Short mmCIF file of C-alpha atoms in Angstrom, two decimals:
data_model
loop_
_atom_site.label_atom_id
_atom_site.label_comp_id
_atom_site.label_asym_id
_atom_site.label_seq_id
_atom_site.Cartn_x
_atom_site.Cartn_y
_atom_site.Cartn_z
CA MET G 15 15.22 39.50 -12.44
CA LYS G 16 14.64 38.47 -8.83
CA LEU G 17 14.91 40.88 -5.92
CA LEU G 18 14.72 40.37 -2.20
CA LEU G 19 11.63 42.10 -0.94
CA LYS G 20 13.55 44.15 1.61
CA ASN G 21 15.75 45.52 -1.17
CA SER G 22 12.74 46.41 -3.29
CA LEU G 23 11.73 48.94 -0.66
CA LEU G 24 14.88 51.01 -1.03
CA PRO G 25 14.47 54.54 -2.44
CA ILE G 26 14.47 53.88 -6.22
CA ASN G 27 11.90 55.49 -8.47
CA ILE G 28 10.30 52.68 -10.46
CA ASN G 29 6.75 52.42 -11.73
CA CYS G 30 5.88 49.06 -10.17
CA PHE G 31 2.49 47.54 -9.46
CA PHE G 32 2.44 47.56 -5.67
CA THR G 33 -0.72 47.28 -3.66
CA LEU G 34 -1.97 50.37 -1.83
CA LYS G 35 -0.44 48.91 1.33
CA HIS G 36 3.00 48.73 -0.29
CA LYS G 37 2.66 52.19 -1.83
CA THR G 38 1.78 53.59 1.58
CA LEU G 39 4.78 51.88 3.11
CA LEU G 40 7.04 53.29 0.42
CA CYS G 41 5.67 56.77 1.00
CA LEU G 42 6.16 56.46 4.75
CA MET G 43 9.74 55.27 4.29
CA PHE G 44 10.45 58.10 1.85
CA PHE G 45 8.97 60.62 4.28
CA TYR G 46 11.09 59.15 7.11
CA CYS G 47 14.24 59.51 5.02
CA LEU G 48 13.40 63.13 4.27
CA THR G 49 12.63 63.76 7.95
CA VAL G 50 15.97 62.43 9.12
CA LYS G 51 17.88 64.20 6.36
CA THR G 52 16.25 67.57 7.04
CA GLN G 53 16.24 67.29 10.84
CA ILE G 54 18.00 70.23 12.46
CA ALA G 55 21.42 69.27 13.77
CA ASN G 56 22.90 72.62 14.82
CA TYR G 57 20.18 75.03 15.96
CA VAL G 58 22.52 78.04 15.73
CA ASN G 59 22.13 80.05 12.54
CA ASN G 60 25.42 81.02 10.89
CA GLY G 61 27.41 79.56 13.79
CA GLY G 62 30.66 79.90 11.85
CA PHE G 63 30.05 83.61 11.06
CA GLU G 64 30.63 82.87 7.38
CA ILE G 65 27.64 84.78 6.00
CA PRO G 66 27.67 88.61 6.22
CA ARG G 67 24.64 90.85 6.15
CA THR G 68 23.88 92.37 2.78
CA SER G 69 23.54 95.82 4.32
CA ASN G 70 26.70 95.62 6.44
CA GLN G 71 29.50 93.26 5.47
CA GLN G 72 31.10 93.52 8.93
CA GLN G 73 28.02 92.09 10.66
CA PRO G 74 27.04 88.40 10.44
CA VAL G 75 23.52 87.55 9.34
CA PHE G 76 21.24 86.08 12.08
CA TRP G 77 23.33 87.84 14.76
CA SER G 78 22.49 91.18 16.37
CA ALA G 79 22.77 93.04 19.65
CA ILE G 80 19.90 92.60 22.10
CA ASP G 81 19.01 96.16 21.10
CA SER G 82 19.84 96.31 17.40
CA THR G 83 20.95 99.95 17.71
CA LYS G 84 23.60 99.16 20.33
CA PHE G 85 27.14 97.82 20.27
CA LEU G 86 27.51 94.31 18.85
CA GLY G 87 31.04 93.68 17.60
CA LEU G 88 32.65 92.97 14.26
CA MET G 89 32.98 90.08 11.87
CA TYR G 90 36.43 89.49 10.39
CA SER G 91 37.04 87.33 7.32
CA TYR G 92 39.56 86.51 4.62
CA THR G 93 37.77 88.48 1.93
CA ILE G 94 35.84 91.41 3.43
CA SER G 95 37.92 94.56 3.88
CA PRO G 96 38.99 96.35 5.96
CA TYR G 97 38.63 93.79 8.77
CA LEU G 98 40.65 90.87 7.49
CA VAL G 99 42.03 87.69 9.06
CA PRO G 100 44.42 86.51 10.22
CA LEU G 101 46.16 89.89 10.64
CA SER G 102 44.07 92.85 11.75
CA SER G 103 44.39 95.86 14.01
CA LEU G 104 42.57 93.87 16.68
CA THR G 105 44.68 90.70 16.77
CA TYR G 106 46.42 87.99 14.77
CA GLN G 107 44.21 84.92 14.60
CA TRP G 108 43.21 82.27 12.06
CA PRO G 109 39.57 81.06 12.13
CA LYS G 110 38.84 77.85 14.01
CA SER G 111 37.30 76.67 10.74
CA GLY G 112 36.04 78.31 7.57
CA ASN G 113 36.91 81.87 6.61
CA ALA G 114 35.72 84.12 9.45
CA TRP G 115 35.34 84.80 13.15
CA PHE G 116 33.47 87.32 15.27
CA GLY G 117 34.87 89.61 17.97
CA THR G 118 33.32 91.71 20.71
CA THR G 119 34.14 93.24 24.11
CA PHE G 120 33.30 91.31 27.29
CA PHE G 121 35.12 93.38 29.93
CA TYR G 122 35.86 97.09 29.93
CA LYS G 123 36.73 99.36 32.85
CA PRO G 124 37.86 102.81 31.70
CA ASN G 125 38.57 105.63 34.13
CA THR G 126 34.87 106.52 34.14
CA PRO G 127 31.74 104.80 35.48
CA GLN G 128 30.86 103.79 31.90
CA THR G 129 30.97 100.08 31.05
CA LEU G 130 30.99 98.72 27.51
CA ARG G 131 30.02 95.12 26.76
CA GLY G 132 28.73 93.31 23.70
CA TYR G 133 26.01 90.67 23.92
CA PRO G 134 25.70 89.06 20.46
CA ARG G 135 22.33 87.36 20.10
CA ASN G 136 21.53 84.62 17.59
CA THR G 137 18.08 83.88 16.23
CA LEU G 138 17.93 80.09 16.37
CA LYS G 139 16.73 78.00 13.44
CA ALA G 140 13.76 76.83 15.54
CA THR G 141 12.53 77.08 19.11
CA LEU G 142 14.12 74.44 21.32
CA GLN G 143 11.96 71.50 22.42
CA ALA G 144 10.77 71.22 26.02
CA GLY G 145 12.48 68.51 28.06
CA LYS G 146 15.15 67.83 25.44
CA THR G 147 18.83 67.97 26.36
CA TYR G 148 21.10 70.04 24.13
CA CYS G 149 24.86 69.98 23.74
CA VAL G 150 26.28 73.49 23.39
CA LYS G 151 29.80 74.24 22.21
CA PHE G 152 31.72 77.26 21.02
CA TYR G 153 35.34 78.33 20.76
CA VAL G 154 36.88 81.51 22.16
CA ASN G 155 40.18 83.33 21.91
CA ILE G 156 41.45 86.46 23.67
CA THR G 157 42.82 89.18 21.40
CA THR G 158 46.48 90.12 21.64
CA GLN G 159 45.50 93.76 22.32
CA SER G 160 43.52 92.84 25.45
CA THR G 161 45.10 93.80 28.73
CA TYR G 162 43.27 91.19 30.81
CA GLY G 163 42.04 87.62 30.51
CA ILE G 164 38.74 86.72 32.18
CA ASP G 165 36.72 83.69 33.28
CA ALA G 166 33.19 85.03 32.76
CA ILE G 167 32.16 83.77 29.33
CA GLY G 168 28.83 82.01 28.88
CA ALA G 169 25.74 81.39 26.77
CA TYR G 170 22.15 82.17 27.70
CA PHE G 171 19.10 80.73 25.91
CA GLY G 172 15.90 82.71 26.23
CA ASP G 173 12.60 83.80 24.72
CA ASN G 174 11.14 87.11 23.54
CA SER G 175 11.55 88.59 27.01
CA THR G 176 15.14 89.44 26.08
CA ASP G 177 13.65 92.12 23.81
CA THR G 178 12.67 94.07 26.93
CA ILE G 179 16.30 94.57 28.00
CA THR G 180 17.15 98.24 27.47
CA HIS G 181 20.53 98.62 29.21
CA CYS G 182 22.26 96.03 27.08
CA MET G 183 25.86 97.31 27.12
CA THR G 184 26.20 97.05 30.90
CA PRO G 185 26.59 93.84 32.93
CA ILE G 186 23.39 91.76 32.57
CA SER G 187 24.01 89.81 35.74
CA TYR G 188 20.34 88.95 36.32
CA LEU G 189 20.38 86.48 33.40
CA ASN G 190 21.54 83.03 34.44
CA PRO G 191 23.47 81.45 31.54
CA GLN G 192 22.79 77.75 31.02
CA ILE G 193 26.34 77.30 29.72
CA GLN G 194 29.29 78.83 31.56
CA ASN G 195 33.04 78.58 31.22
CA THR G 196 34.32 76.30 33.99
CA SER G 197 37.99 76.27 32.99
CA GLY G 198 39.07 79.28 35.01
CA ILE G 199 40.52 82.46 33.59
CA ILE G 200 41.08 82.27 29.84
CA THR G 201 44.29 84.00 28.78
CA ASP G 202 45.09 82.19 25.51
CA THR G 203 45.71 84.59 22.62
CA LEU G 204 47.00 81.88 20.29
CA ASN G 205 44.75 78.82 20.46
CA TRP G 206 40.98 78.44 20.28
CA VAL G 207 39.61 77.36 23.67
CA PRO G 208 36.42 75.24 23.71
CA ILE G 209 33.56 76.06 26.06
CA THR G 210 30.95 73.32 26.22
CA GLY G 211 28.12 71.96 28.33
CA THR G 212 24.59 70.58 28.28
CA PHE G 213 21.22 71.84 29.47
CA VAL G 214 17.56 70.82 29.37
CA ALA G 215 15.34 73.23 27.41
CA ASN G 216 12.09 74.66 28.74
CA GLY G 217 10.65 74.80 25.23
CA ASN G 218 10.49 78.59 24.78
CA GLU G 219 14.13 79.27 23.89
CA LYS G 220 14.36 80.96 20.50
CA TYR G 221 17.51 83.05 21.06
CA MET G 222 21.08 82.33 22.13
CA ILE G 223 23.06 85.16 23.74
CA LEU G 224 26.82 85.05 24.21
CA GLY G 225 28.17 87.25 26.97
CA ASN G 226 29.78 88.01 30.31
CA PHE G 227 26.84 87.65 32.67
CA LYS G 228 28.77 88.57 35.81
CA SER G 229 29.28 91.96 37.41
CA ASP G 230 32.68 93.62 37.12
CA ALA G 231 33.40 92.69 40.73
CA ALA G 232 32.46 89.04 40.18
CA THR G 233 34.51 88.73 36.97
CA ASN G 234 37.83 87.10 37.79
CA SER G 235 40.64 88.52 35.70
CA VAL G 236 44.41 88.53 35.30
CA MET G 237 46.65 90.95 33.42
CA ILE G 238 48.14 89.48 30.23
CA ASN G 239 49.34 92.54 28.32
CA PRO G 240 50.58 95.69 30.10
CA THR G 241 51.26 97.49 26.80
CA ASN G 242 47.79 99.04 26.62
CA LEU G 243 47.47 99.97 30.30
CA PRO G 244 45.91 101.88 31.97
CA LEU G 245 42.98 100.59 29.87
CA ILE G 246 41.42 97.50 31.42
CA PHE G 247 39.56 95.49 28.78
CA THR G 248 39.03 92.04 27.29
CA ASP G 249 38.04 91.51 23.66
CA VAL G 250 36.87 87.98 22.91
CA LEU G 251 36.78 86.18 19.55
CA PHE G 252 34.17 83.51 18.77
CA ASP G 253 33.93 80.76 16.18
CA ASP G 254 32.07 77.48 15.54
CA VAL G 255 29.04 78.07 17.78
CA SER G 256 26.65 75.10 18.00
CA CYS G 257 23.63 73.82 19.90
CA ILE G 258 22.81 70.19 19.02
CA PRO G 259 20.22 67.78 20.50
CA ILE G 260 22.19 65.23 22.48
CA ASP G 261 19.93 62.42 21.24
CA LEU G 262 20.33 63.35 17.55
CA PRO G 263 20.49 60.07 15.59
CA ALA G 264 23.58 59.43 13.52
CA TYR G 265 22.75 59.64 9.83
CA ALA G 266 24.73 58.07 6.99
CA GLY G 267 21.91 58.18 4.45
CA ALA G 268 20.00 55.59 2.43
CA ASP G 269 21.87 52.90 0.50
CA ILE G 270 22.96 54.04 -2.95
CA TRP G 271 23.32 52.39 -6.37
CA ALA G 272 25.65 54.34 -8.64
CA ILE G 273 27.89 53.91 -11.66
CA PRO G 274 31.59 53.66 -10.70
CA GLY G 275 33.31 57.00 -11.25
CA ASN G 276 30.18 59.00 -10.44
CA THR G 277 30.03 61.25 -7.38
CA VAL G 278 27.52 60.69 -4.58
CA TYR G 279 26.91 62.47 -1.27
CA LEU G 280 26.74 60.59 2.02
CA GLY G 281 25.26 61.82 5.31
CA ARG G 282 23.82 65.14 6.44
CA SER G 283 24.45 68.64 5.18
CA GLN G 284 27.63 70.08 6.63
CA ASP G 285 27.46 72.63 9.44
CA VAL G 286 29.70 73.73 12.30
CA GLY G 287 29.43 71.62 15.43
CA ILE G 288 27.94 68.58 13.75
CA ASP G 289 30.90 68.40 11.35
CA GLU G 290 33.27 68.19 14.29
CA ALA G 291 31.11 65.50 15.89
CA CYS G 292 31.20 63.13 12.90
CA THR G 293 33.96 60.81 11.69
CA TRP G 294 33.56 58.51 8.68
CA TYR G 295 35.20 55.16 8.00
CA ASN G 296 35.21 52.58 5.25
CA LEU G 297 34.36 49.37 7.11
CA THR G 298 37.38 47.69 5.54
CA ASN G 299 39.54 50.02 7.67
CA THR G 300 38.01 51.43 10.87
CA THR G 301 41.26 53.01 12.09
CA THR G 302 41.83 55.53 9.30
CA PRO G 303 39.01 58.06 8.79
CA VAL G 304 37.92 58.92 5.26
CA ALA G 305 36.18 62.16 6.29
CA ASN G 306 35.53 64.38 9.32
CA ALA G 307 32.22 66.05 8.59
CA ALA G 308 28.48 65.49 8.87
CA GLY G 309 28.49 64.48 5.20
CA PHE G 310 30.88 64.29 2.29
CA SER G 311 31.09 63.67 -1.46
CA LEU G 312 32.47 60.33 -2.60
CA THR G 313 33.64 59.02 -5.96
CA VAL G 314 32.07 55.60 -6.40
CA SER G 315 34.62 52.81 -6.79
CA ALA G 316 34.24 49.62 -8.80
CA ILE G 317 33.65 47.63 -5.62
CA THR G 318 30.56 47.83 -3.43
CA ALA G 319 31.56 49.37 -0.10
CA THR G 320 30.00 50.07 3.29
CA TYR G 321 30.71 53.34 5.09
CA MET G 322 30.13 54.06 8.77
CA VAL G 323 29.71 57.41 10.50
CA LYS G 324 30.60 57.72 14.17
CA GLN G 325 28.89 60.66 15.87
CA ASP G 326 30.02 62.02 19.25
CA ILE G 327 27.80 64.72 20.78
CA CYS G 328 28.94 65.66 24.28
CA GLY G 329 30.09 62.09 24.85
CA VAL G 330 26.95 60.42 23.47
CA ILE G 331 28.26 58.19 20.67
CA LYS G 332 26.06 56.80 17.89
CA TYR G 333 26.73 55.01 14.62
CA ASP G 334 25.06 54.58 11.24
CA THR G 335 26.09 52.86 8.02
CA VAL G 336 25.38 53.23 4.31
CA VAL G 337 26.13 50.82 1.46
CA VAL G 338 27.35 52.29 -1.82
CA HIS G 339 26.66 49.69 -4.50
CA ALA G 340 28.82 49.75 -7.60
CA SER G 341 26.21 49.28 -10.30
CA ALA G 342 26.44 49.46 -14.08
CA LEU G 343 22.75 50.41 -14.06
CA GLY G 344 23.32 53.55 -12.03
CA ASN G 345 20.33 55.89 -12.28
CA VAL G 346 18.45 53.67 -14.69
CA GLU G 347 15.20 54.17 -12.79
CA TRP G 348 14.15 56.97 -15.14
CA GLN G 349 14.34 54.56 -18.07
CA MET G 350 12.39 52.07 -15.95
CA LEU G 351 9.62 54.63 -15.68
CA ASN G 352 9.42 54.86 -19.46
CA ASP G 353 9.52 51.08 -19.87
CA LYS G 354 6.81 50.55 -17.22
CA LEU G 355 8.79 47.93 -15.36
CA LYS G 356 6.58 45.31 -13.70
CA LEU G 357 7.27 43.47 -10.46
CA TYR G 358 5.46 40.23 -9.56
CA PRO G 359 3.95 38.35 -7.78
CA ASN G 360 1.73 40.92 -6.16
CA PRO G 361 1.54 40.79 -3.18
CA ALA G 362 4.93 39.21 -2.39
CA ASN G 363 6.41 37.91 0.82
CA GLU G 364 10.03 37.04 0.01
CA LEU G 365 10.95 37.44 -3.66
CA LEU G 366 10.00 39.75 -6.49
CA ASN G 367 10.44 38.97 -10.22
#
């Protein structure tokens, strides 16, 4: 059996007699593949609000109020009573994706000096990197019970200093959100409205806070539902929150050899934000997508095929490809280990036997 040298370096587990140099190269390539595959795409933990806390099923894990004892909001899902979607006492709304969304109050002016606002804070998967540009995106919807629509919806990224905020249900207008709604007053109670933007991290950001960071006077509003007057309030729903490095490389995965009929997985692990950014094609037809996700499972056909992922993060488009080889050998490498397969000559420049 003859193999091209470049193909011999693909990730197959065979007990071959490489030199230390080749073994080191294989290890480095294997480490690189693991690095790309495990690289964080979306830094927001539980950005789809799919995972509830064990102690409180109406609160999403990795999300809390700035002061954990204060008002946060509620998570609504298909399966967790009594706050169900799409129909609830709060509104009628399907999730943007998945099974759940999160709702909180961003504007509230009762007939007293009291103000009630929620500032849901997410503990990011890792601290953001200094000097790196991030693409932030989330979707919002105004509840049908709200009497007013507003424009002041944003996202602030900060460090541990946010723990020192004590009055966290009143307007926190001294925080300057890196991402702010620029589409004017949002009044849509039917469709999910995207809010997106980019910013350069300082390198100390470990939290993301969603909120209305304007004073009541600076918050532009318009009445959308007089039924609940004289109450003046805006409840906002959130879904599919993401923060992704704008230079994230597209990742289709390493080339695969598999028996036709078997199932293989291509690309990254799925997550909100990065799923929306990725579109997959079979290179025999680049007009009809085969998947819209960061990665997907594929049944191997009898013909070797090349798949391409197109990734669009805030307008930065990148591509990667993976070849799925239809092979009768499939995962025969474990038998190769037992048989002590030998490759020669050693070292080799072009061909291996």
